[in-house]
Amino acid sequence: MRGDAARGQVEGFGVPANKKPIGNSGMYIAMVSAECAPIAKAGGLGDVVHGLSRELLALGQEVEVFLPGYDSLRHDRIDGRREVFRELRVPYFDQWIECRVDSGEVDGITCFFIEPDSPHRFFRRGRIYGEADDADRFAFFCRAVLEFMLISGRRPDVIHCHDWQTALVPVLLFEMYQRLGLTDVRVCYSLHNLGYQGVVGEAILRQVGLDPARLMTPDRLQDPANPRAVNLMKGGIVFSNFVNTVSPRYAWEIQNTEQGMGLQGVLQTHDGKFGGVLNGIDDAFWNPATDRHIPEPFDADRLDGKETNRRALRAYLGLVQDDKPIVAVVSRLDYQKGVHLLRFGIAHACALDCQLALLGAALDPVVAEQFRRLQEDTEGHADCRLVLAYDEELSHLIYAGADMILIPSIYEPCGLTQMIAMKYGVVPIARRVGGLADTVFDANYSDRPFEERNGYLFDDLTESALAAAMERAIDLWRNHPEYFRQLQINGMRVDRSWGRPARQYLDIYGHIRVH
Ligand SMILES: Nc1ncnc2c1ncn2[C@@H]1O[C@H](COP(=O)(O)OP(=O)(O)O[C@H]2O[C@H](CO)[C@@H](O)[C@H](O)[C@H]2O)[C@@H](O)[C@H]1O
């Protein structure tokens, strides 16, 4: 059965030519991910897969993105979707599940959508995450992607996997699929969030056809805290050819502090193949000079254009038109983001006579309830509005209209919010952790030259530390508007595009590929 490509292949569906290498040019990269913006996005991971893929394409690489065929995909953003493969038989315990594979273009990127046809309805849940069987769903996806590559003749130079959901790809590749034919394929594995490692029972290994007796050892997939559990992210780290996280500072933190959440030792063992690559943002989508979601374009030389957007934001949210600083929050409402400090920051901004605009969505029911109550309490308030939803379009208007943004994260691998905000002339008030520490430089206390200072930082996870940083920012806005404006311009002028990070990834791919 295996290798019988003709069985399921739909006519006219080909394999990309593996262009021959000149230096690092002309590689074939397969991105395997649970998210890709804008069609399947729950947070920053989706942005990274989309932005990096587009930049790699622009640099002349062959890129294909492999995703689960969720029923919640934004179908309106996929061009030319069509079935390319049917009856892909993917082993599942001692049976198999038949999948269909569709392809389509998303902003010029070729994507493949794997759709299992089984009573489990793995990807027909109306959302990406938050299901009791998430580990089972994504483990199946990992095996299905490799099976599809094998049978459809795809031989990427590098598979680039992301986070715990796709961590079994390198394990399956090196334990099984290299011998079956994916011989020269290498893996780069990116860690976007150590708060979710995929710690589950060992049945997950049997599900995908791996042998627990062989893999449940301290140097392989055994969880460092619970010897009876599998740690999928650890498996991804151990089995990949290169591992990176999404900022240099977070790379240091997870090897050397509690931020490693139990994986410090594994990351130290694999130090020789580990590094940090700071994310970029896609400046075709996050650019105030060309953004079609905002009423008035602006840039660092035309900052006055922000005023129209401030007015539009107030009007949209029903805030009173009053010349007060607008403090924003755009965030997943998750423990990681410092939800207790966010709640304090909302109250404190109002107490300091600012306006407050929050856009946030919570998966956790307890956190969702806390914010729903806060929303109720602030209903009808002239200066405060909480929108508890995921709303991409509104996020653009908030970035365009706000003056400051609160980011009191407990940990932050990179953080795109502060980078997008700064592009739109919003001054971040952020905790000095992870990628926030790599990108935000304090107006008063940084050792950087003034032209590089762009925000406010605090260290302690306390209300008083956040309050002090907010008060410094608001004081500057009120009493020294010309300096505040300079901070905004400093943040806007930095090149945060994917050009540099994409070249760093190309170096990594070039380093690990088989020459
Ligand atoms: N309610 C809402 N409505 C609309 N848009 C919303 C929204 N809530 C959040 N967003 C958007 O989602 C993205 C959030 O990106 P972040 O990088 O800040 O966080 P996230 O924790 O999801 O990502 C993880 O992965 C990324 C990528 O590596 C790391 O930068 C980060 O540190 C890590 O935690 C931004 O584009 C933001 O505008």
Coordinates of C-alpha atoms and ligand atoms in Angstrom, one line a residue:
M1 CA 0.0 0.0 0.0
R2 CA 2.7 2.4 1.1
G3 CA 4.4 4.2 -1.8
D4 CA 1.4 3.7 -4.0
A5 CA 1.2 7.4 -4.9
A6 CA -1.1 6.8 -7.8
R7 CA -3.9 5.5 -5.6
G8 CA -4.9 8.7 -3.9
Q9 CA -3.4 11.4 -6.1
V10 CA -5.8 13.7 -7.9
E11 CA -4.8 14.3 -11.5
G12 CA -2.7 17.4 -12.2
F13 CA -1.2 17.5 -8.7
G14 CA 2.5 17.6 -8.7
V15 CA 5.5 17.7 -6.4
P16 CA 7.6 20.9 -6.2
A17 CA 10.9 20.6 -8.0
N18 CA 13.6 20.4 -5.5
K19 CA 15.7 23.3 -6.8
K20 CA 19.4 22.7 -6.6
P21 CA 21.3 24.6 -4.0
I22 CA 23.4 27.6 -4.6
G23 CA 24.5 28.5 -1.0
N24 CA 21.3 28.7 1.0
S25 CA 19.1 29.6 -2.0
G26 CA 16.5 27.3 -3.5
M27 CA 15.6 25.1 -0.5
Y28 CA 12.3 23.4 -0.1
I29 CA 10.9 24.2 3.3
A30 CA 7.8 22.4 4.7
M31 CA 6.2 24.4 7.6
V32 CA 4.1 22.1 9.8
S33 CA 2.0 24.0 12.2
A34 CA -1.3 24.1 14.1
E35 CA -1.8 27.8 13.0
C36 CA -1.3 30.0 10.1
A37 CA -2.7 33.6 9.9
P38 CA -5.2 34.7 8.8
I39 CA -7.0 31.4 8.1
A40 CA -6.3 29.6 11.4
K41 CA -5.0 32.0 14.1
A42 CA -5.3 31.8 17.8
G43 CA -2.3 34.0 18.6
G44 CA 1.2 34.9 17.7
L45 CA 2.2 31.5 16.3
G46 CA -0.2 32.0 13.4
D47 CA 1.4 35.3 12.5
V48 CA 4.9 33.9 12.6
V49 CA 4.1 31.0 10.3
H50 CA 2.4 33.3 7.8
G51 CA 5.0 36.1 8.0
L52 CA 8.1 33.9 7.9
S53 CA 6.7 31.8 5.0
R54 CA 5.9 34.8 2.9
E55 CA 9.4 36.2 3.5
L56 CA 11.1 32.9 2.6
L57 CA 9.1 32.8 -0.6
A58 CA 10.2 36.4 -1.4
L59 CA 13.8 35.2 -0.8
G60 CA 13.3 32.6 -3.5
Q61 CA 12.7 29.5 -1.4
E62 CA 10.1 26.8 -2.1
V63 CA 7.7 26.9 0.9
E64 CA 4.6 24.8 1.6
V65 CA 2.5 25.0 4.8
F66 CA 0.8 21.9 6.3
L67 CA -2.2 22.5 8.5
P68 CA -5.1 20.5 9.9
G69 CA -8.2 21.0 7.8
Y70 CA -10.2 22.7 10.5
D71 CA -13.9 23.4 9.9
S72 CA -13.1 26.8 11.4
L73 CA -10.7 27.8 8.6
R74 CA -11.4 31.3 7.2
H75 CA -12.4 29.8 3.8
D76 CA -12.9 33.4 2.4
R77 CA -9.1 33.9 2.6
I78 CA -8.1 30.7 0.7
D79 CA -7.8 31.0 -3.0
G80 CA -8.3 28.1 -5.4
R81 CA -9.0 25.4 -2.8
R82 CA -9.2 22.0 -4.3
E83 CA -8.8 18.4 -3.4
V84 CA -5.4 17.0 -4.3
F85 CA -5.3 13.7 -2.6
R86 CA -7.9 11.3 -1.4
E87 CA -7.9 8.0 0.6
L88 CA -4.7 8.9 2.4
R89 CA -4.6 6.0 5.0
V90 CA -3.1 7.2 8.2
P91 CA -2.4 4.5 10.9
Y92 CA -4.2 5.1 14.2
F93 CA -3.5 2.6 16.9
D94 CA -4.0 -0.8 15.2
Q95 CA -6.4 0.7 12.6
W96 CA -6.2 3.5 10.1
I97 CA -8.1 6.6 9.3
E98 CA -8.7 7.8 5.8
C99 CA -7.9 11.4 5.1
R100 CA -8.5 13.8 2.2
V101 CA -5.9 16.5 1.5
D102 CA -6.9 19.8 -0.1
S103 CA -4.6 22.6 -1.2
G104 CA -5.1 26.3 -1.6
E105 CA -3.2 29.6 -1.7
V106 CA -3.2 32.0 1.3
D107 CA -1.6 35.3 0.3
G108 CA 0.6 33.5 -2.2
I109 CA 1.6 30.6 0.2
T110 CA 0.6 27.1 -0.9
C111 CA -1.1 25.4 2.0
F112 CA -2.2 21.8 2.5
F113 CA -5.2 20.9 4.7
I114 CA -5.4 17.4 6.1
E115 CA -8.9 16.3 6.8
P116 CA -9.5 13.0 8.5
D117 CA -12.8 11.3 7.8
S118 CA -13.6 9.5 11.1
P119 CA -16.2 9.6 13.9
H120 CA -13.6 11.4 16.1
R121 CA -14.2 14.6 14.0
F122 CA -10.6 15.6 15.0
F123 CA -10.7 19.0 13.3
R124 CA -14.4 19.6 13.2
R125 CA -14.8 21.2 16.6
G126 CA -15.4 24.8 15.6
R127 CA -12.1 25.9 17.1
I128 CA -8.4 25.2 17.0
Y129 CA -7.6 24.4 20.6
G130 CA -9.2 23.8 24.0
E131 CA -10.5 20.2 23.4
A132 CA -10.0 17.4 25.9
D133 CA -8.3 15.3 23.2
D134 CA -6.0 18.0 21.8
A135 CA -2.9 15.8 22.2
D136 CA -4.6 13.0 20.4
R137 CA -5.8 15.3 17.6
F138 CA -2.4 16.8 16.9
A139 CA -0.5 13.6 17.3
F140 CA -2.7 12.2 14.5
F141 CA -1.9 15.3 12.4
C142 CA 1.9 14.8 12.8
R143 CA 1.6 11.2 11.5
A144 CA -0.7 12.2 8.7
V145 CA 1.6 15.0 7.5
L146 CA 4.6 12.6 7.2
E147 CA 2.4 9.9 5.6
F148 CA 1.3 12.5 3.0
M149 CA 4.8 13.6 2.3
L150 CA 6.0 10.1 1.9
I151 CA 3.2 9.0 -0.4
S152 CA 2.9 12.2 -2.5
G153 CA 6.7 12.2 -3.1
R154 CA 7.5 15.4 -1.1
R155 CA 11.0 15.5 0.1
P156 CA 11.6 18.8 1.8
D157 CA 15.2 19.9 2.7
V158 CA 13.9 21.0 6.0
I159 CA 10.6 20.5 7.9
H160 CA 10.1 23.5 10.2
C161 CA 7.8 22.5 13.1
H162 CA 6.3 24.7 15.8
D163 CA 5.4 24.2 19.5
W164 CA 4.1 21.0 21.2
Q165 CA 1.4 20.2 18.6
T166 CA 3.9 19.3 15.9
A167 CA 6.7 18.0 18.2
L168 CA 6.1 14.4 17.2
V169 CA 7.1 15.1 13.6
P170 CA 10.9 14.9 14.3
V171 CA 10.4 11.9 16.5
L172 CA 8.4 10.0 13.9
L173 CA 10.8 11.1 11.2
F174 CA 13.9 9.8 12.8
E175 CA 12.3 6.8 14.4
M176 CA 10.3 5.7 11.4
Y177 CA 10.0 7.8 8.2
Q178 CA 13.7 8.2 7.4
R179 CA 13.9 4.5 6.9
L180 CA 10.7 4.5 4.8
G181 CA 12.0 7.1 2.4
L182 CA 12.2 10.6 3.9
T183 CA 16.0 9.9 4.1
D184 CA 17.5 13.3 3.7
V185 CA 14.9 15.4 5.5
R186 CA 16.0 17.5 8.5
V187 CA 14.0 19.3 11.1
C188 CA 14.1 22.8 12.7
Y189 CA 11.9 23.1 15.7
S190 CA 10.7 26.4 17.1
L191 CA 9.5 26.9 20.7
H192 CA 6.9 29.7 20.9
N193 CA 5.6 29.0 24.4
L194 CA 6.9 26.7 27.1
G195 CA 3.7 27.1 29.0
Y196 CA 2.2 24.4 26.8
Q197 CA 4.5 21.3 26.5
G198 CA 2.0 18.6 25.7
V199 CA 2.4 16.3 28.8
V200 CA 0.2 13.3 28.3
G201 CA 0.0 9.5 28.9
E202 CA 2.2 7.1 26.9
A203 CA -0.8 5.9 24.9
I204 CA -0.1 8.8 22.5
L205 CA 3.0 7.0 21.4
R206 CA 1.2 3.8 20.6
Q207 CA -1.4 5.8 18.7
V208 CA 1.2 7.0 16.2
G209 CA 3.0 3.6 16.0
L210 CA 6.0 4.5 18.3
D211 CA 7.3 2.2 21.0
P212 CA 6.9 3.6 24.5
A213 CA 9.5 1.1 25.9
R214 CA 12.1 2.6 23.6
L215 CA 11.2 6.3 24.0
M216 CA 10.1 6.6 27.7
T217 CA 13.6 7.3 28.9
P218 CA 15.1 10.4 30.6
D219 CA 17.1 11.3 27.5
R220 CA 14.1 10.9 25.2
L221 CA 10.4 11.7 25.8
Q222 CA 10.0 11.0 29.5
D223 CA 8.6 14.1 31.3
P224 CA 11.2 15.5 33.7
A225 CA 8.6 15.9 36.5
N226 CA 6.5 12.8 36.0
P227 CA 8.3 9.7 34.8
R228 CA 5.0 8.1 33.8
A229 CA 4.1 10.9 31.4
V230 CA 5.3 11.7 27.9
N231 CA 6.5 15.3 27.2
L232 CA 6.0 16.0 23.6
M233 CA 7.9 19.2 23.5
K234 CA 10.9 17.5 25.1
G235 CA 10.7 14.9 22.3
G236 CA 10.8 17.7 19.7
I237 CA 13.9 19.2 21.3
V238 CA 15.7 15.9 21.6
F239 CA 15.0 14.7 18.0
S240 CA 15.3 17.9 16.0
N241 CA 18.4 18.9 14.2
F242 CA 18.1 22.5 15.4
V243 CA 15.9 24.1 18.1
N244 CA 15.2 27.7 18.6
T245 CA 13.0 30.0 20.5
V246 CA 11.7 33.3 19.4
S247 CA 14.0 35.8 21.2
P248 CA 17.6 35.7 22.5
R249 CA 16.5 36.7 26.0
Y250 CA 13.9 34.0 26.3
A251 CA 16.5 31.5 25.0
W252 CA 18.6 32.4 28.0
E253 CA 15.7 32.5 30.4
I254 CA 14.5 29.0 29.5
Q255 CA 17.9 27.4 29.8
N256 CA 18.8 29.2 33.1
T257 CA 15.7 30.1 35.1
E258 CA 12.4 28.7 36.2
Q259 CA 11.0 30.0 32.9
G260 CA 12.2 26.7 31.4
M261 CA 9.3 25.1 33.2
G262 CA 11.1 21.9 33.8
L263 CA 12.9 21.8 30.4
Q264 CA 16.1 23.7 31.5
G265 CA 18.1 20.5 31.8
V266 CA 17.1 19.2 28.3
L267 CA 17.9 22.6 26.8
Q268 CA 21.3 22.7 28.5
T269 CA 22.0 19.1 27.2
H270 CA 21.2 20.2 23.7
D271 CA 22.9 23.6 24.0
G272 CA 25.0 23.0 20.8
K273 CA 21.9 23.0 18.6
F274 CA 19.9 25.7 20.4
G275 CA 19.5 29.5 19.9
G276 CA 17.2 32.5 19.8
V277 CA 15.8 34.2 16.7
L278 CA 13.7 37.3 17.3
N279 CA 10.4 37.3 15.5
G280 CA 9.5 39.8 12.8
I281 CA 6.2 41.3 11.9
D282 CA 4.7 41.3 8.4
D283 CA 4.9 44.9 7.4
A284 CA 2.6 44.4 4.5
F285 CA -0.2 43.7 7.0
W286 CA 1.0 45.8 10.0
N287 CA 1.8 49.1 8.3
P288 CA -0.1 52.3 9.4
A289 CA 0.8 54.0 6.1
T290 CA -1.1 51.4 4.0
D291 CA -3.5 49.7 6.5
R292 CA -7.0 49.5 4.9
H293 CA -8.6 48.8 8.3
I294 CA -7.9 52.3 9.6
P295 CA -9.6 55.5 8.6
E296 CA -6.4 57.7 8.2
P297 CA -3.0 56.4 7.1
F298 CA 0.0 57.8 9.0
D299 CA 3.7 57.2 9.5
A300 CA 6.6 58.6 11.5
D301 CA 6.7 61.7 9.4
R302 CA 2.9 62.2 9.5
L303 CA 2.1 61.3 13.1
D304 CA -0.7 63.8 13.2
G305 CA -2.7 61.4 11.2
K306 CA -3.1 59.3 14.4
E307 CA -5.5 61.9 15.7
T308 CA -8.2 60.9 13.2
N309 CA -7.7 57.3 14.3
R310 CA -8.0 58.2 18.0
R311 CA -11.3 59.9 17.3
A312 CA -12.5 56.9 15.2
L313 CA -11.5 54.5 17.9
R314 CA -13.4 56.5 20.6
A315 CA -16.5 56.7 18.3
Y316 CA -16.3 52.9 17.5
L317 CA -16.1 52.0 21.2
G318 CA -18.6 54.6 22.3
L319 CA -16.0 56.5 24.4
V320 CA -16.5 60.2 25.0
Q321 CA -14.5 62.5 22.7
D322 CA -12.1 64.0 25.2
D323 CA -8.4 64.6 24.9
K324 CA -7.2 62.0 27.4
P325 CA -4.5 59.4 26.7
I326 CA -5.9 56.2 25.4
V327 CA -4.4 53.1 27.1
A328 CA -4.9 49.9 25.2
V329 CA -4.8 46.1 25.9
V330 CA -4.8 43.7 23.0
S331 CA -4.1 40.2 24.3
R332 CA -5.1 36.6 24.8
L333 CA -6.4 36.7 28.3
D334 CA -4.2 34.0 29.6
Y335 CA -2.2 33.4 32.8
Q336 CA 1.0 34.1 30.8
K337 CA -0.2 37.6 30.0
G338 CA -0.4 38.6 33.7
V339 CA -4.2 38.8 33.8
H340 CA -4.3 40.0 37.5
L341 CA -2.0 42.9 36.5
L342 CA -4.2 43.6 33.5
R343 CA -7.2 43.9 35.7
F344 CA -5.4 46.2 38.0
G345 CA -4.0 48.3 35.0
I346 CA -7.6 48.8 33.7
A347 CA -8.7 50.2 37.0
H348 CA -5.5 52.3 37.4
A349 CA -5.8 53.8 34.0
C350 CA -9.3 55.0 34.8
A351 CA -8.2 56.3 38.2
L352 CA -5.5 58.3 36.4
D353 CA -8.2 59.8 34.2
C354 CA -7.2 58.0 31.0
Q355 CA -9.3 56.2 28.5
L356 CA -9.1 52.4 28.3
A357 CA -9.7 50.1 25.4
L358 CA -9.3 46.3 25.9
L359 CA -9.6 43.7 23.2
G360 CA -9.1 40.2 24.6
A361 CA -10.4 36.7 24.5
A362 CA -10.0 34.1 27.2
L363 CA -10.0 30.3 26.8
D364 CA -9.9 29.6 30.5
P365 CA -13.5 29.8 31.9
V366 CA -12.4 31.3 35.3
V367 CA -10.5 34.1 33.5
A368 CA -13.3 34.6 31.0
E369 CA -15.7 35.0 33.9
Q370 CA -13.5 37.5 35.7
F371 CA -13.3 39.7 32.6
R372 CA -17.0 39.3 31.9
R373 CA -17.8 40.7 35.4
L374 CA -15.3 43.6 34.8
Q375 CA -17.0 44.3 31.5
E376 CA -20.4 44.4 33.3
D377 CA -19.0 46.7 36.0
T378 CA -17.7 49.1 33.3
E379 CA -20.7 49.1 31.1
G380 CA -21.7 52.6 30.0
H381 CA -18.5 54.1 31.5
A382 CA -17.6 57.2 29.4
D383 CA -13.9 56.3 29.3
C384 CA -13.6 52.5 29.5
R385 CA -14.6 49.8 27.1
L386 CA -13.8 46.0 27.2
V387 CA -14.4 44.0 24.1
L388 CA -14.2 40.3 25.0
A389 CA -13.7 38.8 21.6
Y390 CA -11.1 37.9 19.0
D391 CA -11.4 40.6 16.4
E392 CA -8.5 41.1 13.9
E393 CA -10.1 44.2 12.2
L394 CA -10.7 46.0 15.5
S395 CA -7.1 45.2 16.7
H396 CA -5.9 47.4 13.8
L397 CA -8.0 50.3 14.8
I398 CA -6.9 50.0 18.4
Y399 CA -3.2 50.0 17.5
A400 CA -3.9 53.0 15.2
G401 CA -5.8 55.0 17.8
A402 CA -4.1 54.1 21.1
D403 CA -1.3 56.1 22.8
M404 CA 0.0 53.4 25.2
I405 CA -0.4 49.6 25.5
L406 CA -0.1 47.5 28.7
I407 CA 1.9 44.2 28.5
P408 CA 2.5 43.0 32.0
S409 CA 3.4 39.4 31.0
I410 CA 4.6 36.9 33.5
Y411 CA 6.7 35.4 30.7
E412 CA 6.9 36.4 27.0
P413 CA 8.8 34.3 24.5
C414 CA 8.9 37.2 22.0
G415 CA 5.6 39.1 21.9
L416 CA 4.3 40.5 18.7
T417 CA 1.9 42.9 20.4
Q418 CA 4.6 45.4 21.5
M419 CA 6.2 45.3 18.0
I420 CA 3.0 45.9 16.2
A421 CA 2.0 48.6 18.7
M422 CA 5.3 50.4 18.2
K423 CA 4.9 50.3 14.5
Y424 CA 1.6 52.2 15.0
G425 CA 3.2 54.8 17.3
V426 CA 1.9 53.2 20.5
V427 CA 4.2 53.3 23.5
P428 CA 4.5 50.0 25.3
I429 CA 4.4 49.7 29.1
A430 CA 5.8 46.2 29.6
R431 CA 7.4 43.9 32.0
R432 CA 11.1 43.3 31.4
V433 CA 11.0 39.6 30.4
G434 CA 11.8 37.6 27.3
G435 CA 11.3 39.3 24.0
L436 CA 9.9 42.4 25.7
A437 CA 13.3 43.0 27.2
D438 CA 14.9 42.6 23.7
T439 CA 12.6 45.1 22.0
V440 CA 11.4 47.7 24.5
F441 CA 14.0 50.2 25.9
D442 CA 13.0 52.3 28.8
A443 CA 12.5 56.1 28.3
N444 CA 14.3 56.9 31.6
Y445 CA 16.5 54.1 32.6
S446 CA 17.8 52.4 29.5
D447 CA 21.5 52.5 28.7
R448 CA 20.6 53.0 25.0
P449 CA 20.9 56.3 23.3
F450 CA 17.8 58.4 23.4
E451 CA 16.8 57.7 19.7
E452 CA 16.5 54.0 20.6
R453 CA 14.3 54.4 23.7
N454 CA 10.7 53.6 22.9
G455 CA 8.7 52.6 26.0
Y456 CA 8.5 51.9 29.8
L457 CA 9.6 48.8 31.6
F458 CA 9.1 47.4 35.1
D459 CA 10.5 44.3 36.7
D460 CA 8.4 43.1 39.7
L461 CA 5.2 41.3 39.2
T462 CA 3.4 43.7 41.4
E463 CA 0.7 46.3 41.1
S464 CA 2.9 49.0 42.4
A465 CA 5.6 48.3 39.8
L466 CA 3.1 48.4 37.0
A467 CA 1.5 51.6 38.5
A468 CA 4.9 53.3 38.6
A469 CA 5.6 52.6 35.0
M470 CA 2.1 53.7 33.9
E471 CA 2.5 56.9 35.9
R472 CA 5.8 57.8 34.3
A473 CA 4.3 57.2 30.8
I474 CA 1.1 59.2 31.5
D475 CA 3.1 62.0 33.1
L476 CA 5.2 62.3 30.0
W477 CA 2.1 62.3 27.7
R478 CA 0.5 65.1 29.8
N479 CA 3.5 67.3 30.6
H480 CA 6.1 66.7 27.9
P481 CA 4.1 65.8 24.8
E482 CA 7.1 66.6 22.5
Y483 CA 9.2 63.9 24.3
F484 CA 6.3 61.5 24.2
R485 CA 6.0 62.1 20.5
Q486 CA 9.8 61.3 20.1
L487 CA 9.3 58.0 21.9
Q488 CA 6.5 57.1 19.5
I489 CA 8.7 58.0 16.5
N490 CA 11.7 56.1 17.9
G491 CA 9.5 53.0 18.1
M492 CA 8.1 53.5 14.6
R493 CA 11.4 53.9 12.9
V494 CA 12.8 50.4 13.9
D495 CA 12.9 47.8 11.1
R496 CA 10.8 44.9 12.5
S497 CA 10.2 43.2 9.1
W498 CA 10.8 39.5 8.5
G499 CA 13.9 40.2 6.3
R500 CA 16.5 39.7 9.0
P501 CA 14.9 36.8 11.0
A502 CA 14.1 35.0 7.7
R503 CA 17.8 35.2 6.7
Q504 CA 18.7 33.9 10.2
Y505 CA 16.3 30.9 9.7
L506 CA 17.9 30.4 6.2
D507 CA 21.3 30.1 7.8
I508 CA 19.9 27.5 10.2
Y509 CA 18.2 25.5 7.4
G510 CA 21.4 25.7 5.4
H511 CA 23.4 24.5 8.4
I512 CA 21.3 21.4 9.1
R513 CA 20.3 20.4 5.6
V514 CA 21.9 17.4 3.8
H515 CA 24.4 18.9 1.3
Ligands
LIG1 N1 -8.6 39.4 21.1 C1 -7.8 39.6 20.0 N2 -8.3 40.0 18.9 C2 -7.5 40.2 17.8 N3 -6.1 40.0 17.8 C3 -5.6 39.6 18.9 C4 -6.4 39.3 20.1 N4 -5.5 38.9 21.1 C5 -4.3 38.9 20.6 N5 -4.3 39.2 19.3 C6 -3.2 39.3 18.3 O1 -2.5 38.1 18.4 C7 -1.1 38.3 18.4 C8 -0.5 38.0 19.7 O2 0.8 37.8 19.6 P1 1.8 37.6 20.8 O3 3.1 37.3 20.2 O4 1.8 38.9 21.6 O5 1.2 36.5 21.7 P2 1.0 34.9 21.8 O6 1.1 34.7 23.3 O7 -0.3 34.6 21.2 O8 2.1 34.2 21.0 C9 3.2 33.2 21.4 O9 3.9 33.1 20.2 C10 4.4 34.3 19.6 C11 5.0 33.9 18.3 O10 6.3 33.4 18.4 C12 5.4 34.9 20.6 O11 5.7 36.2 20.1 C13 4.7 35.1 22.0 O12 5.6 35.6 22.9 C14 4.1 33.8 22.4 O13 3.5 33.8 23.7 C15 -1.0 39.7 17.9 O14 -1.0 39.8 16.5 C16 -2.2 40.4 18.5 O15 -2.6 41.6 17.8

